[in-house]
PDB file of C-alpha atoms in Angstrom:
ATOM      1  CA  MET A 561     -15.274-144.645 118.446  1.00 50.00           C
ATOM      2  CA  ARG A 562     -17.852-147.712 118.609  1.00 52.00           C
ATOM      3  CA  THR A 563     -17.297-151.111 118.891  1.00 53.00           C
ATOM      4  CA  PRO A 564     -18.165-152.858 115.634  1.00 49.00           C
ATOM      5  CA  PRO A 565     -20.894-155.760 115.282  1.00 52.00           C
ATOM      6  CA  THR A 566     -18.740-159.158 115.167  1.00 67.00           C
ATOM      7  CA  GLN A 567     -21.477-160.178 112.240  1.00 83.00           C
ATOM      8  CA  GLY A 568     -20.124-159.894 108.645  1.00 96.00           C
ATOM      9  CA  ALA A 569     -21.917-159.613 105.446  1.00 98.00           C
ATOM     10  CA  THR A 570     -20.829-159.842 101.702  1.00 98.00           C
ATOM     11  CA  VAL A 571     -22.128-156.630  99.893  1.00 98.00           C
ATOM     12  CA  TRP A 572     -21.852-157.862  95.924  1.00 98.00           C
ATOM     13  CA  LEU A 573     -21.720-155.073  93.430  1.00 98.00           C
ATOM     14  CA  THR A 574     -22.651-156.309  89.776  1.00 98.00           C
ATOM     15  CA  GLY A 575     -22.399-154.359  87.224  1.00 97.00           C
ATOM     16  CA  LEU A 576     -20.730-153.682  83.393  1.00 96.00           C
ATOM     17  CA  PRO A 577     -16.895-152.771  83.131  1.00 95.00           C
ATOM     18  CA  SER A 578     -16.268-149.546  83.651  1.00 96.00           C
ATOM     19  CA  SER A 579     -19.475-149.030  85.571  1.00 96.00           C
ATOM     20  CA  GLY A 580     -17.895-147.758  88.286  1.00 96.00           C
ATOM     21  CA  LYS A 581     -17.836-151.300  90.793  1.00 97.00           C
ATOM     22  CA  THR A 582     -14.694-151.331  91.852  1.00 96.00           C
ATOM     23  CA  THR A 583     -14.536-147.231  92.769  1.00 97.00           C
ATOM     24  CA  LEU A 584     -17.627-147.584  94.638  1.00 98.00           C
ATOM     25  CA  ALA A 585     -16.167-150.568  96.653  1.00 98.00           C
ATOM     26  CA  GLN A 586     -13.269-148.916  97.728  1.00 98.00           C
ATOM     27  CA  ALA A 587     -14.430-145.176  98.698  1.00 98.00           C
ATOM     28  CA  LEU A 588     -17.233-147.765 100.882  1.00 98.00           C
ATOM     29  CA  ALA A 589     -14.546-149.751 102.030  1.00 98.00           C
ATOM     30  CA  SER A 590     -12.307-146.608 103.697  1.00 98.00           C
ATOM     31  CA  ARG A 591     -15.546-144.887 104.926  1.00 98.00           C
ATOM     32  CA  LEU A 592     -16.335-148.203 106.680  1.00 97.00           C
ATOM     33  CA  THR A 593     -12.875-148.935 108.010  1.00 96.00           C
ATOM     34  CA  ARG A 594     -12.645-145.157 109.461  1.00 96.00           C
ATOM     35  CA  GLU A 595     -16.192-146.677 111.050  1.00 95.00           C
ATOM     36  CA  GLY A 596     -14.172-149.251 112.845  1.00 93.00           C
ATOM     37  CA  HIS A 597     -15.321-151.859 110.650  1.00 95.00           C
ATOM     38  CA  ARG A 598     -13.196-155.103 109.521  1.00 95.00           C
ATOM     39  CA  VAL A 599     -13.200-154.958 105.620  1.00 97.00           C
ATOM     40  CA  GLU A 600     -12.138-156.585 103.063  1.00 97.00           C
ATOM     41  CA  VAL A 601     -12.404-155.961  98.706  1.00 98.00           C
ATOM     42  CA  LEU A 602     -12.032-159.002  96.776  1.00 97.00           C
ATOM     43  CA  ASP A 603     -12.100-156.849  93.791  1.00 93.00           C
ATOM     44  CA  GLY A 604     -12.332-159.094  90.607  1.00 85.00           C
ATOM     45  CA  ASP A 605      -9.771-158.372  88.282  1.00 82.00           C
ATOM     46  CA  GLU A 606      -7.013-159.266  91.203  1.00 87.00           C
ATOM     47  CA  ILE A 607      -8.865-162.968  91.922  1.00 85.00           C
ATOM     48  CA  ARG A 608      -8.474-163.469  88.581  1.00 81.00           C
ATOM     49  CA  THR A 609      -4.825-162.696  88.842  1.00 83.00           C
ATOM     50  CA  PHE A 610      -3.861-164.945  91.660  1.00 82.00           C
ATOM     51  CA  LEU A 611      -6.951-166.932  93.225  1.00 76.00           C
ATOM     52  CA  SER A 612      -8.638-167.967  89.630  1.00 76.00           C
ATOM     53  CA  ALA A 613      -5.238-167.664  87.488  1.00 75.00           C
ATOM     54  CA  GLY A 614      -5.489-169.684  84.063  1.00 77.00           C
ATOM     55  CA  LEU A 615      -9.319-169.173  84.354  1.00 84.00           C
ATOM     56  CA  GLY A 616     -10.398-167.954  80.524  1.00 80.00           C
ATOM     57  CA  PHE A 617     -13.838-166.116  80.030  1.00 84.00           C
ATOM     58  CA  THR A 618     -15.998-168.974  78.870  1.00 85.00           C
ATOM     59  CA  ARG A 619     -19.023-169.828  80.726  1.00 86.00           C
ATOM     60  CA  GLU A 620     -17.789-172.417  82.343  1.00 90.00           C
ATOM     61  CA  ASP A 621     -14.613-170.487  83.231  1.00 89.00           C
ATOM     62  CA  ARG A 622     -16.660-167.561  84.767  1.00 91.00           C
ATOM     63  CA  ASP A 623     -19.223-169.296  86.689  1.00 91.00           C
ATOM     64  CA  THR A 624     -16.219-170.882  88.276  1.00 92.00           C
ATOM     65  CA  ASN A 625     -14.707-167.763  88.862  1.00 92.00           C
ATOM     66  CA  VAL A 626     -18.032-166.480  90.792  1.00 94.00           C
ATOM     67  CA  GLN A 627     -18.360-169.360  92.763  1.00 95.00           C
ATOM     68  CA  ARG A 628     -14.773-169.077  93.828  1.00 95.00           C
ATOM     69  CA  ILE A 629     -14.863-165.534  94.543  1.00 96.00           C
ATOM     70  CA  GLY A 630     -18.198-166.073  96.371  1.00 96.00           C
ATOM     71  CA  LEU A 631     -16.836-168.943  98.549  1.00 96.00           C
ATOM     72  CA  VAL A 632     -13.819-166.761  99.485  1.00 97.00           C
ATOM     73  CA  ALA A 633     -16.308-163.877 100.525  1.00 97.00           C
ATOM     74  CA  GLU A 634     -18.972-166.339 102.672  1.00 97.00           C
ATOM     75  CA  VAL A 635     -15.881-167.746 104.329  1.00 97.00           C
ATOM     76  CA  LEU A 636     -14.625-164.243 105.655  1.00 97.00           C
ATOM     77  CA  ALA A 637     -18.377-163.007 106.044  1.00 97.00           C
ATOM     78  CA  ARG A 638     -19.478-165.950 107.855  1.00 95.00           C
ATOM     79  CA  ASN A 639     -16.399-165.013 110.430  1.00 95.00           C
ATOM     80  CA  GLY A 640     -16.910-161.189 110.966  1.00 95.00           C
ATOM     81  CA  ILE A 641     -15.516-159.064 108.257  1.00 97.00           C
ATOM     82  CA  LEU A 642     -17.995-157.022 105.639  1.00 98.00           C
ATOM     83  CA  VAL A 643     -16.683-158.365 102.378  1.00 98.00           C
ATOM     84  CA  LEU A 644     -17.184-155.835  99.808  1.00 98.00           C
ATOM     85  CA  VAL A 645     -17.452-157.699  96.413  1.00 98.00           C
ATOM     86  CA  PRO A 646     -16.700-155.481  92.550  1.00 97.00           C
ATOM     87  CA  VAL A 647     -17.201-158.329  90.411  1.00 96.00           C
ATOM     88  CA  ILE A 648     -19.455-158.338  87.014  1.00 95.00           C
ATOM     89  CA  ALA A 649     -20.337-162.173  87.495  1.00 95.00           C
ATOM     90  CA  PRO A 650     -22.423-161.339  84.288  1.00 94.00           C
ATOM     91  CA  TYR A 651     -24.648-164.444  84.888  1.00 95.00           C
ATOM     92  CA  ALA A 652     -28.038-164.848  87.180  1.00 96.00           C
ATOM     93  CA  ASP A 653     -27.582-167.960  87.719  1.00 95.00           C
ATOM     94  CA  SER A 654     -24.185-168.135  89.067  1.00 96.00           C
ATOM     95  CA  ARG A 655     -24.938-164.962  91.227  1.00 96.00           C
ATOM     96  CA  GLU A 656     -27.976-167.059  92.630  1.00 97.00           C
ATOM     97  CA  ALA A 657     -26.008-170.056  93.514  1.00 97.00           C
ATOM     98  CA  VAL A 658     -23.748-167.147  95.551  1.00 97.00           C
ATOM     99  CA  ARG A 659     -26.352-166.112  97.401  1.00 97.00           C
ATOM    100  CA  LYS A 660     -27.740-169.574  97.974  1.00 97.00           C
ATOM    101  CA  ARG A 661     -24.068-170.646  99.851  1.00 96.00           C
ATOM    102  CA  HIS A 662     -24.587-167.127 102.139  1.00 96.00           C
ATOM    103  CA  GLU A 663     -28.330-167.924 103.144  1.00 96.00           C
ATOM    104  CA  ALA A 664     -26.986-171.809 104.055  1.00 96.00           C
ATOM    105  CA  SER A 665     -25.000-170.704 105.865  1.00 95.00           C
ATOM    106  CA  GLY A 666     -26.864-167.940 107.642  1.00 95.00           C
ATOM    107  CA  THR A 667     -24.529-165.930 106.446  1.00 97.00           C
ATOM    108  CA  PRO A 668     -25.762-162.071 105.085  1.00 98.00           C
ATOM    109  CA  TYR A 669     -25.855-161.251 101.451  1.00 98.00           C
ATOM    110  CA  LEU A 670     -26.679-157.815  99.777  1.00 98.00           C
ATOM    111  CA  GLU A 671     -26.528-157.717  96.426  1.00 98.00           C
ATOM    112  CA  VAL A 672     -26.232-154.068  94.745  1.00 98.00           C
ATOM    113  CA  HIS A 673     -26.458-153.520  90.618  1.00 98.00           C
ATOM    114  CA  VAL A 674     -24.174-150.885  89.797  1.00 98.00           C
ATOM    115  CA  ALA A 675     -26.484-149.931  86.721  1.00 97.00           C
ATOM    116  CA  THR A 676     -24.433-147.821  84.823  1.00 96.00           C
ATOM    117  CA  PRO A 677     -25.516-147.540  81.130  1.00 96.00           C
ATOM    118  CA  LEU A 678     -23.300-149.303  78.556  1.00 94.00           C
ATOM    119  CA  GLN A 679     -23.076-146.232  76.703  1.00 95.00           C
ATOM    120  CA  VAL A 680     -21.703-145.002  79.948  1.00 95.00           C
ATOM    121  CA  CYS A 681     -19.358-147.776  80.644  1.00 94.00           C
ATOM    122  CA  ALA A 682     -18.050-147.157  77.196  1.00 93.00           C
ATOM    123  CA  VAL A 683     -17.450-143.622  77.058  1.00 94.00           C
ATOM    124  CA  ARG A 684     -15.245-144.564  80.679  1.00 95.00           C
ATOM    125  CA  ASP A 685     -13.213-147.238  79.038  1.00 90.00           C
ATOM    126  CA  VAL A 686     -11.024-147.820  82.527  1.00 87.00           C
ATOM    127  CA  LYS A 687      -9.211-150.642  81.078  1.00 90.00           C
ATOM    128  CA  GLY A 688      -9.454-149.803  77.086  1.00 89.00           C
ATOM    129  CA  LEU A 689     -11.442-152.915  76.627  1.00 90.00           C
ATOM    130  CA  TYR A 690     -14.739-151.522  74.634  1.00 92.00           C
ATOM    131  CA  ALA A 691     -11.803-149.670  72.303  1.00 90.00           C
ATOM    132  CA  GLN A 692      -9.864-153.062  71.687  1.00 88.00           C
ATOM    133  CA  ALA A 693     -13.806-155.113  71.300  1.00 88.00           C
ATOM    134  CA  ARG A 694     -14.730-152.119  68.736  1.00 88.00           C
ATOM    135  CA  ALA A 695     -11.246-152.528  66.975  1.00 90.00           C
ATOM    136  CA  GLY A 696     -11.777-156.044  66.685  1.00 88.00           C
ATOM    137  CA  ARG A 697      -8.921-157.374  68.714  1.00 90.00           C
ATOM    138  CA  LEU A 698     -11.224-158.697  71.623  1.00 86.00           C
ATOM    139  CA  SER A 699     -14.132-160.866  71.974  1.00 84.00           C
ATOM    140  CA  GLY A 700     -16.349-162.301  74.551  1.00 84.00           C
ATOM    141  CA  LEU A 701     -16.467-158.689  76.372  1.00 89.00           C
ATOM    142  CA  THR A 702     -19.462-159.008  78.638  1.00 91.00           C
ATOM    143  CA  GLY A 703     -22.216-156.241  77.573  1.00 86.00           C
ATOM    144  CA  ILE A 704     -21.136-156.190  73.619  1.00 89.00           C
ATOM    145  CA  ASP A 705     -20.349-159.832  72.248  1.00 88.00           C
ATOM    146  CA  ASP A 706     -21.279-161.859  76.096  1.00 89.00           C
ATOM    147  CA  PRO A 707     -24.307-161.377  77.344  1.00 92.00           C
ATOM    148  CA  TYR A 708     -24.701-159.642  80.978  1.00 94.00           C
ATOM    149  CA  GLU A 709     -27.489-160.971  83.232  1.00 96.00           C
ATOM    150  CA  PRO A 710     -29.080-157.575  85.061  1.00 96.00           C
ATOM    151  CA  PRO A 711     -30.044-158.199  88.321  1.00 97.00           C
ATOM    152  CA  GLN A 712     -34.087-158.997  88.633  1.00 95.00           C
ATOM    153  CA  SER A 713     -34.522-157.971  92.045  1.00 96.00           C
ATOM    154  CA  PRO A 714     -31.488-156.742  93.493  1.00 97.00           C
ATOM    155  CA  ASP A 715     -31.306-154.957  97.069  1.00 97.00           C
ATOM    156  CA  ALA A 716     -30.451-151.501  95.718  1.00 97.00           C
ATOM    157  CA  LYS A 717     -29.998-150.146  92.333  1.00 97.00           C
ATOM    158  CA  VAL A 718     -26.999-147.580  91.507  1.00 97.00           C
ATOM    159  CA  GLU A 719     -26.331-145.207  88.744  1.00 96.00           C
ATOM    160  CA  THR A 720     -22.930-144.185  88.754  1.00 95.00           C
ATOM    161  CA  GLN A 721     -23.707-141.484  85.934  1.00 95.00           C
ATOM    162  CA  LEU A 722     -26.101-139.762  87.634  1.00 96.00           C
ATOM    163  CA  GLN A 723     -24.494-139.224  91.297  1.00 96.00           C
ATOM    164  CA  SER A 724     -21.163-138.762  92.681  1.00 96.00           C
ATOM    165  CA  VAL A 725     -19.117-141.724  94.274  1.00 97.00           C
ATOM    166  CA  THR A 726     -19.833-140.152  97.810  1.00 97.00           C
ATOM    167  CA  GLU A 727     -24.279-140.412  96.603  1.00 97.00           C
ATOM    168  CA  SER A 728     -23.464-143.858  95.716  1.00 97.00           C
ATOM    169  CA  VAL A 729     -21.510-144.740  98.936  1.00 98.00           C
ATOM    170  CA  ASP A 730     -24.395-143.103 100.924  1.00 98.00           C
ATOM    171  CA  VAL A 731     -26.642-145.552  99.199  1.00 97.00           C
ATOM    172  CA  VAL A 732     -24.744-148.762  99.835  1.00 98.00           C
ATOM    173  CA  HIS A 733     -24.528-147.669 103.236  1.00 98.00           C
ATOM    174  CA  ALA A 734     -27.707-146.555 104.053  1.00 97.00           C
ATOM    175  CA  LEU A 735     -28.467-150.003 102.385  1.00 97.00           C
ATOM    176  CA  MET A 736     -26.697-151.992 105.391  1.00 97.00           C
ATOM    177  CA  ALA A 737     -27.089-149.795 108.443  1.00 96.00           C
ATOM    178  CA  ASP A 738     -30.970-150.623 107.434  1.00 96.00           C
ATOM    179  CA  ARG A 739     -30.591-154.267 107.296  1.00 96.00           C
ATOM    180  CA  GLY A 740     -28.160-154.248 110.906  1.00 93.00           C
ATOM    181  CA  LEU A 741     -24.727-154.698 109.031  1.00 94.00           C
ATOM    182  CA  LEU A 742     -23.600-151.768 110.320  1.00 93.00           C
TER     183      LEU A 742
END
């Protein structure tokens, strides 16, 4: 096994709820770990439980949450960790601020759009959010009654409804290799 590079990077996986962001991040993390890389997954749901506890789902709170996650990702990546960030991050300007933070420190940042259509996400409904929204028990769901601004120029686009998890991992892994991060 070769020695992994000391250069870290952030791979930001953005998409609608139930698009496959976390599944993709966990599978990619497993592969990268097997290859000998130092990897951390900053899952949006876990971060909300701890680092962003008490934040709601207003635009301001969502921005604050994204910026907190972005800071942690940048610090880890700057210190040689490959950081995978499966987070909805619905607003383009919030994601751009995270990208700029990385650029300012010279830390590689890749944005991957997990571009699963809303109809597919609603069928998957991993956490039952879409069902709650349909029943009127949940409001402010990204993609339903709160906006999701898809990336205009992501570094990669993954369509999880058209490929297996392994094929999706291959797309992101190839991107990372092409950018000299592996």
